[in-house]
PDB file of C-alpha atoms in Angstrom:
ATOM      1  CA  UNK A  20     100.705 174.904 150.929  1.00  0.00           C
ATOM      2  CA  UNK A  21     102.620 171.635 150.438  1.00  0.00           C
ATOM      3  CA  UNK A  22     103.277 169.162 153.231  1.00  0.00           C
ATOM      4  CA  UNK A  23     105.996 169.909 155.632  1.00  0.00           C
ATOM      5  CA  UNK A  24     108.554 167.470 156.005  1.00  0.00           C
ATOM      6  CA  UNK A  25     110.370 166.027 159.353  1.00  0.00           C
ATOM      7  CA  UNK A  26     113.351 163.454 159.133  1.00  0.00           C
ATOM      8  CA  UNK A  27     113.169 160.523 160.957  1.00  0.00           C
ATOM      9  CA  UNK A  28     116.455 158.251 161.946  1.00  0.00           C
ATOM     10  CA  UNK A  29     114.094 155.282 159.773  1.00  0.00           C
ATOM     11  CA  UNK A  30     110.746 155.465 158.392  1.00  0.00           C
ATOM     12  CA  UNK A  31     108.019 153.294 160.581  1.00  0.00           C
ATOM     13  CA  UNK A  32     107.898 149.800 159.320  1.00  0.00           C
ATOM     14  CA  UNK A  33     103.718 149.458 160.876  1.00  0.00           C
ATOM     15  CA  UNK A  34     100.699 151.529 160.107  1.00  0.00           C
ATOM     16  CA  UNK A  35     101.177 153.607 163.576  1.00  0.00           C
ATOM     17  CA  UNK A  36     103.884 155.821 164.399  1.00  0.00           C
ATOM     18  CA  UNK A  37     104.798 158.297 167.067  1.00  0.00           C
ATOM     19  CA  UNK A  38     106.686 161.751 165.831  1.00  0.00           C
ATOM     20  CA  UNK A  39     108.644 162.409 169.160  1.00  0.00           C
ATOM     21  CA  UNK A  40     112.338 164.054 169.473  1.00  0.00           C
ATOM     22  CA  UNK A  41     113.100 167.597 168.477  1.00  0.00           C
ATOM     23  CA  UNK A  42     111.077 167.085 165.618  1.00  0.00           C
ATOM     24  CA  UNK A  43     107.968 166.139 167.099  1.00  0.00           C
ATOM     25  CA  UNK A  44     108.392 169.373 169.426  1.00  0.00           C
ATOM     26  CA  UNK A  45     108.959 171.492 166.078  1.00  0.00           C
ATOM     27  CA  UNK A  46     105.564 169.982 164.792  1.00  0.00           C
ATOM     28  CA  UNK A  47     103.608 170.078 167.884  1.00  0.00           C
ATOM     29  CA  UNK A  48     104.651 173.437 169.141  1.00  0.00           C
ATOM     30  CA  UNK A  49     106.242 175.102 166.504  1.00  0.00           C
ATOM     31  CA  UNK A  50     104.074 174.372 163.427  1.00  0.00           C
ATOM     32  CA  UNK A  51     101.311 173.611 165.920  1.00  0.00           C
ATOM     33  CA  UNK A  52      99.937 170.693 163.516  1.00  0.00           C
ATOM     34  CA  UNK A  53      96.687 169.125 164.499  1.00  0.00           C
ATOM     35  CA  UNK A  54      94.405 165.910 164.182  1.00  0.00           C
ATOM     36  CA  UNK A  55      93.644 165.569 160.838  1.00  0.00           C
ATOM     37  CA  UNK A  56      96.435 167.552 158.856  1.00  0.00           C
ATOM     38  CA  UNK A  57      99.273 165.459 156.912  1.00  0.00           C
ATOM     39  CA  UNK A  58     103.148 165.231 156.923  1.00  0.00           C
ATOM     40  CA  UNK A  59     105.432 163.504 155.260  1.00  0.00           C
ATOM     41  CA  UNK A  60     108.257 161.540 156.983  1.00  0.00           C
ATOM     42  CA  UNK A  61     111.652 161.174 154.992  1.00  0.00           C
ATOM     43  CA  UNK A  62     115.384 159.509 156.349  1.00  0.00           C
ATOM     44  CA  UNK A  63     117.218 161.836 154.205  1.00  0.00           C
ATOM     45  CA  UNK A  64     118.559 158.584 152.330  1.00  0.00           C
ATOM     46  CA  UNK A  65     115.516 158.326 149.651  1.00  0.00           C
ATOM     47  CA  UNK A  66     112.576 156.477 151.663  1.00  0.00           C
ATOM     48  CA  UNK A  67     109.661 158.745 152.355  1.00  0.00           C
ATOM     49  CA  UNK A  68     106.151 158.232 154.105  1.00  0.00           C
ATOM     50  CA  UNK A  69     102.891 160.344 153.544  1.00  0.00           C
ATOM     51  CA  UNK A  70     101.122 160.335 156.799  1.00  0.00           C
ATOM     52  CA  UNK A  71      98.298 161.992 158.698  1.00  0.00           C
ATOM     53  CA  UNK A  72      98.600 163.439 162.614  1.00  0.00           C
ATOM     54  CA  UNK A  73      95.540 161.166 164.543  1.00  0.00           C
ATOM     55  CA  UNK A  74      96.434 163.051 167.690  1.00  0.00           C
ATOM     56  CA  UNK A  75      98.626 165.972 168.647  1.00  0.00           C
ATOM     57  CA  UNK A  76     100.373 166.310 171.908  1.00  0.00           C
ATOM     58  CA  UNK A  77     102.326 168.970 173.897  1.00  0.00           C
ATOM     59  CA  UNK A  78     105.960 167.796 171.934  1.00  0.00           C
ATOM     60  CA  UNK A  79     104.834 164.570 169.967  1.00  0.00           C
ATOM     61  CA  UNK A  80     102.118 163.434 167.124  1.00  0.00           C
ATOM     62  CA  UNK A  81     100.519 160.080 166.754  1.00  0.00           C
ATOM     63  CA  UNK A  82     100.783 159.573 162.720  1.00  0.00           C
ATOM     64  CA  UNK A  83      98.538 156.914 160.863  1.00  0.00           C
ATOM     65  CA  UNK A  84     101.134 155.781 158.023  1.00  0.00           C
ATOM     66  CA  UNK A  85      98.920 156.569 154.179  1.00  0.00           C
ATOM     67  CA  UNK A  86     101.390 155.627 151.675  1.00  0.00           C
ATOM     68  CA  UNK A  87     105.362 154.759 151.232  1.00  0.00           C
ATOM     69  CA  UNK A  88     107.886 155.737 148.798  1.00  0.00           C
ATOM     70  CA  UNK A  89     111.784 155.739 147.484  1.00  0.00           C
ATOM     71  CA  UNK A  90     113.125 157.977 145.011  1.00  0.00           C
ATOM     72  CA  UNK A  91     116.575 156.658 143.743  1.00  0.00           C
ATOM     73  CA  UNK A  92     119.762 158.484 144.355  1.00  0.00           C
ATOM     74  CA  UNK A  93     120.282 160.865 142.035  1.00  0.00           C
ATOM     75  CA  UNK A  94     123.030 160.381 138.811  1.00  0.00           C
ATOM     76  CA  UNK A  95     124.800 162.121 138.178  1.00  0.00           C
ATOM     77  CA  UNK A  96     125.754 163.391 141.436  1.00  0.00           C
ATOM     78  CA  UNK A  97     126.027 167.256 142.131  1.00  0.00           C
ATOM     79  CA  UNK A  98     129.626 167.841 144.312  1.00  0.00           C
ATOM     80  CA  UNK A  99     130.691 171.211 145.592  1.00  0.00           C
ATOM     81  CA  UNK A 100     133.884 171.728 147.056  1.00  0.00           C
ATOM     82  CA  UNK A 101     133.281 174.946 149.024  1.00  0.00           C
ATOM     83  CA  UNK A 102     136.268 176.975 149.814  1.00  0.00           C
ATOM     84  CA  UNK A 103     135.947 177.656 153.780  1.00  0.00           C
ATOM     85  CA  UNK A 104     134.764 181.145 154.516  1.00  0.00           C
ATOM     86  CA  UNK A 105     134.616 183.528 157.145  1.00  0.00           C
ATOM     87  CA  UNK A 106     131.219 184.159 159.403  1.00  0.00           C
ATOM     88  CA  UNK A 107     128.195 182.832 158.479  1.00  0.00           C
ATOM     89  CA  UNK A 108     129.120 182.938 154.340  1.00  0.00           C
ATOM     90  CA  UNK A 109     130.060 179.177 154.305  1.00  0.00           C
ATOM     91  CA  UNK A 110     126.564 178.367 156.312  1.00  0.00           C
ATOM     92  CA  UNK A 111     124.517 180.808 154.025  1.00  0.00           C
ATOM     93  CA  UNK A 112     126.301 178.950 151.047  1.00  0.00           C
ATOM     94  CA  UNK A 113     124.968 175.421 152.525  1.00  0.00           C
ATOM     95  CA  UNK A 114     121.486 176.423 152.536  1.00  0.00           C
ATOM     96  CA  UNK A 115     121.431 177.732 149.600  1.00  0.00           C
ATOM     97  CA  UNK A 116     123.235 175.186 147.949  1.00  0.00           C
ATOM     98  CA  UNK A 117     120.835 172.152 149.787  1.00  0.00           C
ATOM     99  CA  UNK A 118     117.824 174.159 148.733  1.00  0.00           C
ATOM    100  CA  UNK A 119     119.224 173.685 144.431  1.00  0.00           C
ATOM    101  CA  UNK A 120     119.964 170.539 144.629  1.00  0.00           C
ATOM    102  CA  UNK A 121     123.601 169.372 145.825  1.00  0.00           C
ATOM    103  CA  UNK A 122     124.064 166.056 146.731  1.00  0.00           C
ATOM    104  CA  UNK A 123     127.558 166.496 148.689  1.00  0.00           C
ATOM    105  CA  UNK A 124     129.637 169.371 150.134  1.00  0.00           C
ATOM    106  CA  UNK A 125     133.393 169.257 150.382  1.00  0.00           C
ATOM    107  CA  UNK A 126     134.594 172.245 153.347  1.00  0.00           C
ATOM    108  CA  UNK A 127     138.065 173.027 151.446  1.00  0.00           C
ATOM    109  CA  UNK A 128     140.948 174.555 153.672  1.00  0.00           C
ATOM    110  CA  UNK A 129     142.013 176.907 150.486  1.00  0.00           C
ATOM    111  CA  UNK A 130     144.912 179.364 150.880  1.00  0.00           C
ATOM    112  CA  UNK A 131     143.172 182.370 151.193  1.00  0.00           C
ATOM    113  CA  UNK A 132     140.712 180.816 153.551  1.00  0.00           C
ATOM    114  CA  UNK A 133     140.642 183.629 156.554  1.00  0.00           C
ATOM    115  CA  UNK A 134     138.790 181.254 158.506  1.00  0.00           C
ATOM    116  CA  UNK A 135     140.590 177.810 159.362  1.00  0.00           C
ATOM    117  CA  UNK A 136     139.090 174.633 161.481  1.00  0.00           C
ATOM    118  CA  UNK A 137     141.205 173.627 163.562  1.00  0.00           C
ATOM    119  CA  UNK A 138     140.565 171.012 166.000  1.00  0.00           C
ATOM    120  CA  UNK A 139     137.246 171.204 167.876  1.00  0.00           C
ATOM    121  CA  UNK A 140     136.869 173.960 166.505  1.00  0.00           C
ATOM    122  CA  UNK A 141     136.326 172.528 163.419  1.00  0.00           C
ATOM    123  CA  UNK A 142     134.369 169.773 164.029  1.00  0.00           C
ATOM    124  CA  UNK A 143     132.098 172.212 165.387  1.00  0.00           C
ATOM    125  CA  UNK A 144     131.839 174.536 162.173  1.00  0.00           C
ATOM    126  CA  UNK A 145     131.658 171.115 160.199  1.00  0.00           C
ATOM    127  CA  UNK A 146     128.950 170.173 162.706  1.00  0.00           C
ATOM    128  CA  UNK A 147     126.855 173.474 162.054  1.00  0.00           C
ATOM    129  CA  UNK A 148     127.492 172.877 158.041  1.00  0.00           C
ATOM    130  CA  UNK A 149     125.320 169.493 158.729  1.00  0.00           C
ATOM    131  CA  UNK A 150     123.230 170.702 160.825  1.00  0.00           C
ATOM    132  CA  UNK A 151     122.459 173.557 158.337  1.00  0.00           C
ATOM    133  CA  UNK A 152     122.181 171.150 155.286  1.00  0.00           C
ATOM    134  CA  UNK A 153     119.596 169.364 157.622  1.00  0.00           C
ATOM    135  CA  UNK A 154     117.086 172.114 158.284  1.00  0.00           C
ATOM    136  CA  UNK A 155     117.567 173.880 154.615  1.00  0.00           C
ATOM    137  CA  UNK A 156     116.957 169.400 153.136  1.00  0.00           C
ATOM    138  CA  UNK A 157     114.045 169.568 155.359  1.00  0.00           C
ATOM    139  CA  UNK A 158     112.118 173.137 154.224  1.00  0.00           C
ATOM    140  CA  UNK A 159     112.530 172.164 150.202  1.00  0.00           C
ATOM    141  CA  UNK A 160     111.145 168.768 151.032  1.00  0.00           C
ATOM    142  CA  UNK A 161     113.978 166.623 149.833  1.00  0.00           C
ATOM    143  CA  UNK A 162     114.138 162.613 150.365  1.00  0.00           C
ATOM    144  CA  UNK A 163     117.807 162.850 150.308  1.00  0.00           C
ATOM    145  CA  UNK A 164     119.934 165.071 152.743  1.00  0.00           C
ATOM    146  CA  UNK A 165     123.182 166.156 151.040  1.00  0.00           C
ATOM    147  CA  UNK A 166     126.281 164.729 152.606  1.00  0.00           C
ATOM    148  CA  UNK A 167     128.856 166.832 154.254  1.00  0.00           C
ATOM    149  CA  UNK A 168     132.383 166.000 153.827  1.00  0.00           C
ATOM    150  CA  UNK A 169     134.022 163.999 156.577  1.00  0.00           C
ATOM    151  CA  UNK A 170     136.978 166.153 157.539  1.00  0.00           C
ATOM    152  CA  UNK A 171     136.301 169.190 158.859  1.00  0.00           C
ATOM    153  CA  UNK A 172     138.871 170.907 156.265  1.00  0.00           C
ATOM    154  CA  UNK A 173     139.891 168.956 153.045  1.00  0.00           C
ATOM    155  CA  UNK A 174     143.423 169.997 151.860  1.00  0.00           C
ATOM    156  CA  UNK A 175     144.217 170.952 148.164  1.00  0.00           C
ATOM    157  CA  UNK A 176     145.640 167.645 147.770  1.00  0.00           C
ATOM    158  CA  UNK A 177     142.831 165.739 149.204  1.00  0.00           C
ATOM    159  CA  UNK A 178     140.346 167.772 146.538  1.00  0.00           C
ATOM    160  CA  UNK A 179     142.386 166.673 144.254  1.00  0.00           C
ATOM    161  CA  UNK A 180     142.244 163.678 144.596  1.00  0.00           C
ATOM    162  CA  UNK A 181     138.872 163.722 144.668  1.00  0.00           C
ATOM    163  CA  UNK A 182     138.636 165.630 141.527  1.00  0.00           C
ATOM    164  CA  UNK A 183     140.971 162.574 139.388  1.00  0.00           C
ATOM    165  CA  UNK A 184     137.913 160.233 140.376  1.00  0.00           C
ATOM    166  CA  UNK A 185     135.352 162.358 139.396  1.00  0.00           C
ATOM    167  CA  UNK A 186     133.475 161.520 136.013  1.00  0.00           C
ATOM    168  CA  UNK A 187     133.760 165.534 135.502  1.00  0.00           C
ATOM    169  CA  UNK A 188     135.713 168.045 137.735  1.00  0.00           C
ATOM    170  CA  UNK A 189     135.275 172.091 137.020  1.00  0.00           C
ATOM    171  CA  UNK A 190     137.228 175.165 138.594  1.00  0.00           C
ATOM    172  CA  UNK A 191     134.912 178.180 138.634  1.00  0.00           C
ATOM    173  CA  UNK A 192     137.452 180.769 137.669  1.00  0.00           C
ATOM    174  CA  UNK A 193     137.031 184.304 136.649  1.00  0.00           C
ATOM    175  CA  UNK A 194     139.459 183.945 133.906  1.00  0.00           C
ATOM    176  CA  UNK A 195     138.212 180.765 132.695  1.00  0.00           C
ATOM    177  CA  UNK A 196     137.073 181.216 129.346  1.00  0.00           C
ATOM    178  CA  UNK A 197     134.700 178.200 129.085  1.00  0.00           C
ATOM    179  CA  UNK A 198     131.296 178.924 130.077  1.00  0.00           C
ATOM    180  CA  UNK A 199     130.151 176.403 132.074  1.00  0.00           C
ATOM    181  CA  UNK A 200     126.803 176.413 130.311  1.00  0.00           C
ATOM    182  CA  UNK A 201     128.581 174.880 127.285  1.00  0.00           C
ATOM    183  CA  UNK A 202     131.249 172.674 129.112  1.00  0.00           C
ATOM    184  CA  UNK A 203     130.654 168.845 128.338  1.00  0.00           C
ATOM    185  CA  UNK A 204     128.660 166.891 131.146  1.00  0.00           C
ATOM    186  CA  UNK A 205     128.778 163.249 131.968  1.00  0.00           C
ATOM    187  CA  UNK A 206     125.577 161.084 132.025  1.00  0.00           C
ATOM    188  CA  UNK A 207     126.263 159.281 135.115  1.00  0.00           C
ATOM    189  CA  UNK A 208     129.163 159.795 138.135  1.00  0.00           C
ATOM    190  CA  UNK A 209     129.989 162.643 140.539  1.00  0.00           C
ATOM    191  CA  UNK A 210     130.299 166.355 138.927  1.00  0.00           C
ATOM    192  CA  UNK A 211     132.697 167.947 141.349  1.00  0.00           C
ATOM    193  CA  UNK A 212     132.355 171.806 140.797  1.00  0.00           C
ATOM    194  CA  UNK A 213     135.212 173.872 143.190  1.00  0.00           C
ATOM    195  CA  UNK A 214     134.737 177.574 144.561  1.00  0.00           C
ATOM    196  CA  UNK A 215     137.023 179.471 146.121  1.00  0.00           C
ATOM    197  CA  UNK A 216     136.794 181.556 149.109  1.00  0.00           C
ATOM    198  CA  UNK A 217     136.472 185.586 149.330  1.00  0.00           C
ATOM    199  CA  UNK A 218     139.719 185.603 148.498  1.00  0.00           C
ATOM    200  CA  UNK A 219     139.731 183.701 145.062  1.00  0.00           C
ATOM    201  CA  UNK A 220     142.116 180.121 144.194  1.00  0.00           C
ATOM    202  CA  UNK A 221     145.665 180.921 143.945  1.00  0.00           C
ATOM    203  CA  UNK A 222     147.909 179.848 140.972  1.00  0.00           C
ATOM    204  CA  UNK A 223     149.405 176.773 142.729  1.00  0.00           C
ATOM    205  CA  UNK A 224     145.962 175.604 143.532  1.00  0.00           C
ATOM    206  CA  UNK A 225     144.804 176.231 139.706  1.00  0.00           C
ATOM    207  CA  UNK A 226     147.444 174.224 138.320  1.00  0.00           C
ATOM    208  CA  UNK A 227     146.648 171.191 140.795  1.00  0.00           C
ATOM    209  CA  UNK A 228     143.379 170.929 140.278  1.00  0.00           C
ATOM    210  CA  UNK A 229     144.238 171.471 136.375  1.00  0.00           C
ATOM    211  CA  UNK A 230     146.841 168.807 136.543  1.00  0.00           C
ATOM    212  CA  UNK A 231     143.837 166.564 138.660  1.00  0.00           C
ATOM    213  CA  UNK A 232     141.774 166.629 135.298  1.00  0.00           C
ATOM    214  CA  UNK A 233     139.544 169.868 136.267  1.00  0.00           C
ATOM    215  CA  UNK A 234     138.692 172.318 133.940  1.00  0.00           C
ATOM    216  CA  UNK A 235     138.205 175.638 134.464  1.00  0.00           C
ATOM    217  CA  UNK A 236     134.587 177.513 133.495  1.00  0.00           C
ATOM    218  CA  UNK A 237     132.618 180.510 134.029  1.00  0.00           C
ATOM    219  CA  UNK A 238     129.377 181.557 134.776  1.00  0.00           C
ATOM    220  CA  UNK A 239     129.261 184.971 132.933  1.00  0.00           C
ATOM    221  CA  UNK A 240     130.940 188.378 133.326  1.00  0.00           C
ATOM    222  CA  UNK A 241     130.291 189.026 137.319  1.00  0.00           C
ATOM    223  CA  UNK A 242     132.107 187.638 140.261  1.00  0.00           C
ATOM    224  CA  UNK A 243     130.336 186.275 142.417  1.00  0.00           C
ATOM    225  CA  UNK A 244     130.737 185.467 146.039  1.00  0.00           C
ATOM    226  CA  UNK A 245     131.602 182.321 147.543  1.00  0.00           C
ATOM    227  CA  UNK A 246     128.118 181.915 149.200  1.00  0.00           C
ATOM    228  CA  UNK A 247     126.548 182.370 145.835  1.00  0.00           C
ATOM    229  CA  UNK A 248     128.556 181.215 143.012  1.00  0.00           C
ATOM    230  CA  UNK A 249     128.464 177.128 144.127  1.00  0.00           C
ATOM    231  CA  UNK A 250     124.317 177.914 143.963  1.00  0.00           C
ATOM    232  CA  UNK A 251     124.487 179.538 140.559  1.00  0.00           C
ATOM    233  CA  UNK A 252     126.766 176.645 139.132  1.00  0.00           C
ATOM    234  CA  UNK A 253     124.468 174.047 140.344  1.00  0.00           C
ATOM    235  CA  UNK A 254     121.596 175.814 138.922  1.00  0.00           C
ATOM    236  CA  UNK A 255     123.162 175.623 136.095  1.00  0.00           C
ATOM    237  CA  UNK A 256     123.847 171.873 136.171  1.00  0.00           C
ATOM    238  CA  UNK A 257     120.163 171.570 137.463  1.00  0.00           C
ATOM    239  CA  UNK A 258     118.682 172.847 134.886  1.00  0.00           C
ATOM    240  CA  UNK A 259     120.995 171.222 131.924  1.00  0.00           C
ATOM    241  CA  UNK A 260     121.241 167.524 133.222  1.00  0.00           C
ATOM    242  CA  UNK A 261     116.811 167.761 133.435  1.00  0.00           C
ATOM    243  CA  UNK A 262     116.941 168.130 137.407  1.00  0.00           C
ATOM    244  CA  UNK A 263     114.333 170.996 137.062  1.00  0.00           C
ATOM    245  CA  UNK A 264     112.138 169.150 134.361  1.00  0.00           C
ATOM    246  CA  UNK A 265     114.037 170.278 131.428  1.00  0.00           C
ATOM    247  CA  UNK A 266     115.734 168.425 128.157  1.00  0.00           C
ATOM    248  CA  UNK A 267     119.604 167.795 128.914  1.00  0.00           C
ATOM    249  CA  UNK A 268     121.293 169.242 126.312  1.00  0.00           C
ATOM    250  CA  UNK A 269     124.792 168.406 127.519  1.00  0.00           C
ATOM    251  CA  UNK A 270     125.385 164.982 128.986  1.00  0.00           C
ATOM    252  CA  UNK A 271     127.438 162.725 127.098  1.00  0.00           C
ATOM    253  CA  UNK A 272     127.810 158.648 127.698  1.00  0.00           C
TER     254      UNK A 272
END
């Protein structure tokens, strides 16, 4: 079983370090670690710390501090702009998403949204998308934590915007006829990939986002759902930019 994994707000600059918090609860009483067995400590921005629990309290370990490391942000970056959905889809399509590989999701107030965040309500939905990215960073062991987008609801204009800066920008559309298997990838820069909610991208938003330099793909001959079709594009991107140890066989300078 590999190490689990707890983030810390910075990783301990000494030799000694006390896992207290929520997290040192969770590994005291929840995964009831004891003297002996080892961790790993991350800040969610790249730094991570291989230790081993000295001496386990009620909520808190005492960690002696083995080894140190940084993995570099990735590039290119994975983007999703996730079209907001109703109940627990959008959350489901955060952890999954996290688990693949995203680096940053982008809650998108689409047309056909049924669910809208509005107010506090919406910084709390945006507050459960973090918190949700958090937990699903922290059980696949990453050393980066995916960013969540800082309104609660992005506009169409505001994602497109975002998608003119991007060094590549796809729609996933069921009509598309470009696979995105075959679509040409960038070799460094953000790779913004939008998905609509249940109730698909309307023509209006197609043509901004196609006037915003996106181009619309596919992923085969099923629709998917919005919780599932961001996680099956970035698998896709995964596996062809050589994020899952493979050859990329589409990046271009």
């Amino acid at each position: 079983m590999s190490r689990p994994l707890f983030l810390v707000d910075a990783l301990p600059s000494g030799e000694e370090f006390v896992l207290d918090g929520p997290e040192g609860r969770h590994a005291a009483t929840v995964q009831r670690l004891s003297a002996g067995e080892e961790l790993l400590l991350a800040d969610g921005r790249g730094g991570t710390a291989e230790a081993v629990v000295t001496a386990a309290g009620k909520s808190a370990l005492t960690l002696t501090i083995r080894a140190r490391a940084y993995e570099p942000a990735p590039d290119p970056r994975l983007v999703v702009v996730q079209g907001i959905a109703k109940g627990d889809r959008g959350e489901l399509a955060v952890q999954a998403m996290t688990e693949v590989g995203v680096d940053e999701i982008v809650p998108w107030a689409a047309t056909r949204s049924v669910s809208r965040w509005r107010a506090e309500r919406g910084g709390k939905a945006r507050e459960r998308w973090v918190s949700t990215a958090r937990e699903a960073a922290k059980q696949s062991r990453r050393a980066w934590c995916p960013v969540v987008g800082g309104d609660p609801d992005a506009s169409t204009a505001t994602v497109a915007t975002r998608l003119r800066a991007a060094a590549a920008a796809f729609v996933l559309h069921e009509e598309a006829v470009t696979p995105l298997a075959t679509a040409p990838l960038p070799a460094r820069g953000d790779v913004l990939v939008v998905v609509g909610p249940e109730g698909g991208i309307t023509p209006e938003e197609l043509t901004a986002f196609a006037d915003a330099g996106a181009m619309a793909v596919r992923l085969g001959s099923s629709v998917l759902r919005t919780s599932t079709a961001g996680v099956a594009a970035l698998s896709v991107l995964s596996a062809r930019l050589g994020r899952w140890g493979s050859t990329s066989d589409g990046a271009q300078a």
